[in-house]
PDB file of C-alpha atoms in Angstrom:
ATOM      1  CA  MET A1330     207.270 -40.224  73.699  1.00 79.00           C
ATOM      2  CA  SER A1331     204.155 -38.022  73.694  1.00 83.00           C
ATOM      3  CA  ALA A1332     202.036 -41.093  72.941  1.00 90.00           C
ATOM      4  CA  THR A1333     203.370 -42.800  76.066  1.00 94.00           C
ATOM      5  CA  ARG A1334     202.575 -39.762  78.209  1.00 95.00           C
ATOM      6  CA  TYR A1335     199.090 -39.599  76.755  1.00 95.00           C
ATOM      7  CA  ARG A1336     198.436 -43.301  77.513  1.00 96.00           C
ATOM      8  CA  ARG A1337     199.745 -42.900  81.068  1.00 96.00           C
ATOM      9  CA  PHE A1338     197.374 -39.996  81.679  1.00 96.00           C
ATOM     10  CA  LEU A1339     194.470 -41.957  80.180  1.00 96.00           C
ATOM     11  CA  LYS A1340     195.191 -44.863  82.524  1.00 96.00           C
ATOM     12  CA  LEU A1341     195.374 -42.467  85.471  1.00 96.00           C
ATOM     13  CA  CYS A1342     192.012 -40.957  84.489  1.00 95.00           C
ATOM     14  CA  GLU A1343     190.450 -44.424  84.320  1.00 95.00           C
ATOM     15  CA  GLU A1344     191.711 -45.229  87.821  1.00 94.00           C
ATOM     16  CA  TRP A1345     190.854 -41.868  89.380  1.00 92.00           C
ATOM     17  CA  PRO A1346     187.509 -42.110  91.172  1.00 88.00           C
ATOM     18  CA  ARG A1347     184.603 -39.768  90.513  1.00 88.00           C
ATOM     19  CA  ASP A1348     182.493 -38.458  93.361  1.00 84.00           C
ATOM     20  CA  GLU A1349     178.938 -38.178  92.076  1.00 83.00           C
ATOM     21  CA  SER A1350     177.924 -36.210  95.178  1.00 82.00           C
ATOM     22  CA  LYS A1351     180.116 -33.298  93.993  1.00 83.00           C
ATOM     23  CA  LYS A1352     178.667 -32.556  90.561  1.00 82.00           C
ATOM     24  CA  GLY A1353     180.598 -29.741  88.908  1.00 81.00           C
ATOM     25  CA  ARG A1354     183.225 -29.746  91.678  1.00 84.00           C
ATOM     26  CA  ASP A1355     184.639 -33.255  91.414  1.00 87.00           C
ATOM     27  CA  LEU A1356     188.427 -33.569  91.133  1.00 90.00           C
ATOM     28  CA  GLY A1357     188.211 -36.688  88.932  1.00 92.00           C
ATOM     29  CA  THR A1358     186.013 -34.872  86.402  1.00 92.00           C
ATOM     30  CA  PHE A1359     188.281 -31.815  86.493  1.00 93.00           C
ATOM     31  CA  LEU A1360     191.326 -34.021  85.888  1.00 94.00           C
ATOM     32  CA  ARG A1361     189.681 -35.649  82.853  1.00 94.00           C
ATOM     33  CA  GLN A1362     188.842 -32.237  81.395  1.00 94.00           C
ATOM     34  CA  ARG A1363     192.397 -30.982  81.877  1.00 95.00           C
ATOM     35  CA  VAL A1364     193.890 -34.077  80.241  1.00 95.00           C
ATOM     36  CA  ALA A1365     191.497 -33.733  77.286  1.00 95.00           C
ATOM     37  CA  HIS A1366     192.518 -30.084  76.945  1.00 95.00           C
ATOM     38  CA  ALA A1367     196.267 -30.741  77.291  1.00 94.00           C
ATOM     39  CA  PHE A1368     196.218 -33.660  74.814  1.00 95.00           C
ATOM     40  CA  ARG A1369     193.811 -32.197  72.243  1.00 94.00           C
ATOM     41  CA  GLU A1370     195.449 -34.208  69.470  1.00 94.00           C
ATOM     42  CA  GLY A1371     195.674 -37.414  71.496  1.00 93.00           C
ATOM     43  CA  GLU A1372     198.892 -39.341  70.963  1.00 93.00           C
ATOM     44  CA  ASN A1373     200.010 -36.813  68.332  1.00 94.00           C
ATOM     45  CA  THR A1374     200.026 -33.863  70.750  1.00 94.00           C
ATOM     46  CA  GLN A1375     203.290 -31.921  70.842  1.00 93.00           C
ATOM     47  CA  LEU A1376     203.949 -30.848  74.436  1.00 92.00           C
ATOM     48  CA  SER A1377     205.645 -27.526  75.067  1.00 92.00           C
ATOM     49  CA  ASP A1378     207.116 -28.690  78.407  1.00 94.00           C
ATOM     50  CA  PRO A1379     207.432 -32.492  78.634  1.00 94.00           C
ATOM     51  CA  GLU A1380     209.334 -32.299  81.935  1.00 96.00           C
ATOM     52  CA  LYS A1381     206.508 -30.357  83.599  1.00 96.00           C
ATOM     53  CA  CYS A1382     204.029 -32.851  82.177  1.00 95.00           C
ATOM     54  CA  ASP A1383     205.991 -35.744  83.713  1.00 96.00           C
ATOM     55  CA  GLN A1384     206.168 -33.977  87.084  1.00 97.00           C
ATOM     56  CA  MET A1385     202.417 -33.401  87.028  1.00 96.00           C
ATOM     57  CA  TYR A1386     201.771 -37.036  86.199  1.00 96.00           C
ATOM     58  CA  GLU A1387     204.054 -38.283  88.985  1.00 97.00           C
ATOM     59  CA  SER A1388     202.378 -35.992  91.539  1.00 96.00           C
ATOM     60  CA  LEU A1389     198.890 -37.116  90.545  1.00 96.00           C
ATOM     61  CA  ALA A1390     199.942 -40.772  90.504  1.00 96.00           C
ATOM     62  CA  ARG A1391     201.283 -40.462  94.070  1.00 96.00           C
ATOM     63  CA  ILE A1392     197.986 -38.958  95.236  1.00 94.00           C
ATOM     64  CA  ASN A1393     195.940 -41.583  93.394  1.00 94.00           C
ATOM     65  CA  SER A1394     197.953 -44.447  94.895  1.00 94.00           C
ATOM     66  CA  ASN A1395     197.436 -43.045  98.433  1.00 92.00           C
ATOM     67  CA  MET A1396     201.205 -42.861  98.885  1.00 94.00           C
ATOM     68  CA  TYR A1397     200.964 -40.066 101.447  1.00 92.00           C
ATOM     69  CA  ARG A1398     198.150 -41.759 103.354  1.00 88.00           C
ATOM     70  CA  GLU A1399     200.320 -44.848 103.736  1.00 92.00           C
ATOM     71  CA  LYS A1400     203.503 -42.901 104.442  1.00 94.00           C
ATOM     72  CA  PHE A1401     201.828 -40.751 107.115  1.00 91.00           C
ATOM     73  CA  PRO A1402     199.114 -42.911 108.717  1.00 89.00           C
ATOM     74  CA  ARG A1403     196.473 -41.151 110.759  1.00 81.00           C
ATOM     75  CA  VAL A1404     195.823 -42.069 114.359  1.00 82.00           C
ATOM     76  CA  LYS A1405     192.090 -41.405 113.973  1.00 79.00           C
ATOM     77  CA  ASP A1406     189.768 -41.293 110.981  1.00 75.00           C
ATOM     78  CA  THR A1407     188.553 -37.828 111.903  1.00 72.00           C
ATOM     79  CA  SER A1408     189.759 -34.301 111.354  1.00 71.00           C
ATOM     80  CA  PHE A1409     190.702 -31.887 114.108  1.00 77.00           C
ATOM     81  CA  THR A1410     187.001 -31.013 114.358  1.00 78.00           C
ATOM     82  CA  GLY A1411     186.035 -34.615 115.083  1.00 82.00           C
ATOM     83  CA  VAL A1412     184.127 -34.915 111.793  1.00 81.00           C
ATOM     84  CA  THR A1413     184.456 -38.334 110.158  1.00 83.00           C
ATOM     85  CA  VAL A1414     185.253 -38.860 106.480  1.00 80.00           C
ATOM     86  CA  GLU A1415     181.643 -39.859 105.750  1.00 83.00           C
ATOM     87  CA  GLU A1416     180.246 -36.818 107.604  1.00 83.00           C
ATOM     88  CA  CYS A1417     182.657 -34.567 105.709  1.00 79.00           C
ATOM     89  CA  ARG A1418     181.624 -36.149 102.411  1.00 79.00           C
ATOM     90  CA  MET A1419     177.955 -35.519 103.258  1.00 81.00           C
ATOM     91  CA  LEU A1420     178.618 -31.905 104.267  1.00 78.00           C
ATOM     92  CA  LEU A1421     180.520 -31.202 101.045  1.00 78.00           C
ATOM     93  CA  SER A1422     177.995 -32.854  98.726  1.00 81.00           C
ATOM     94  CA  THR A1423     176.552 -30.608  96.031  1.00 77.00           C
ATOM     95  CA  GLY A1424     173.021 -30.934  97.439  1.00 79.00           C
ATOM     96  CA  ASN A1425     174.096 -29.851 100.906  1.00 75.00           C
ATOM     97  CA  MET A1426     176.219 -26.991  99.516  1.00 74.00           C
ATOM     98  CA  GLN A1427     173.206 -25.725  97.529  1.00 76.00           C
ATOM     99  CA  GLN A1428     171.042 -25.880 100.644  1.00 77.00           C
ATOM    100  CA  MET A1429     173.632 -23.884 102.597  1.00 74.00           C
ATOM    101  CA  ASP A1430     173.784 -21.300  99.778  1.00 74.00           C
ATOM    102  CA  GLU A1431     170.004 -20.930  99.898  1.00 76.00           C
ATOM    103  CA  GLU A1432     170.096 -20.448 103.660  1.00 72.00           C
ATOM    104  CA  LYS A1433     172.895 -17.903 103.271  1.00 73.00           C
ATOM    105  CA  LYS A1434     170.793 -15.967 100.760  1.00 74.00           C
ATOM    106  CA  LYS A1435     167.878 -15.902 103.216  1.00 72.00           C
ATOM    107  CA  GLY A1436     170.082 -14.330 105.784  1.00 74.00           C
ATOM    108  CA  LEU A1437     171.339 -15.494 109.118  1.00 68.00           C
ATOM    109  CA  TRP A1438     168.551 -13.944 111.180  1.00 70.00           C
ATOM    110  CA  LYS A1439     165.717 -15.501 109.172  1.00 74.00           C
ATOM    111  CA  THR A1440     167.454 -18.894 109.069  1.00 68.00           C
ATOM    112  CA  MET A1441     167.975 -18.863 112.835  1.00 67.00           C
ATOM    113  CA  MET A1442     164.382 -17.798 113.465  1.00 70.00           C
ATOM    114  CA  GLU A1443     163.073 -20.642 111.299  1.00 73.00           C
ATOM    115  CA  ARG A1444     165.352 -23.170 112.914  1.00 68.00           C
ATOM    116  CA  PHE A1445     164.710 -22.229 116.537  1.00 72.00           C
ATOM    117  CA  SER A1446     161.180 -20.887 116.565  1.00 72.00           C
ATOM    118  CA  THR A1447     158.546 -23.252 117.905  1.00 62.00           C
ATOM    119  CA  LYS A1448     155.350 -23.736 116.007  1.00 58.00           C
ATOM    120  CA  PRO A1449     152.045 -24.032 117.891  1.00 53.00           C
ATOM    121  CA  GLU A1450     151.775 -27.775 117.184  1.00 54.00           C
ATOM    122  CA  GLU A1451     155.266 -28.292 118.585  1.00 51.00           C
ATOM    123  CA  THR A1452     154.686 -26.404 121.854  1.00 49.00           C
ATOM    124  CA  PRO A1453     154.528 -28.760 124.812  1.00 52.00           C
ATOM    125  CA  GLU A1454     151.238 -28.729 126.649  1.00 54.00           C
ATOM    126  CA  LYS A1455     151.213 -26.724 129.821  1.00 53.00           C
ATOM    127  CA  MET A1456     151.355 -28.660 133.022  1.00 51.00           C
ATOM    128  CA  PRO A1457     148.356 -28.047 135.282  1.00 55.00           C
ATOM    129  CA  GLU A1458     149.189 -25.654 138.094  1.00 56.00           C
ATOM    130  CA  LYS A1459     148.822 -26.838 141.711  1.00 52.00           C
TER     131      LYS A1459
END
């Protein structure tokens, strides 16, 4: 029976998408690591709690199949903030998160000054006075 559980988890891992924009924080990668750890001996792994293993598999399979998305359809493809899925994906990408960390390290005041200060070449020319 352990071999069947192992094969089911392997199939789930194959189907589970990876998000390359979230290096080191991707749920698909984390899932693969956990399965590798839980089934260290592959099909020969002896599970201490097979029932818990089955529950975990069923929960992950429901998420992967979008069961809840279909059961509870959304009226709009945005969150309560109005941010779309694609905008959210961009905001949560590893590159953007690193940039936000760097800005946080600089400090709020310095970041705001850089963002809102005008440089001489950006200053609009003065209108001639009448």
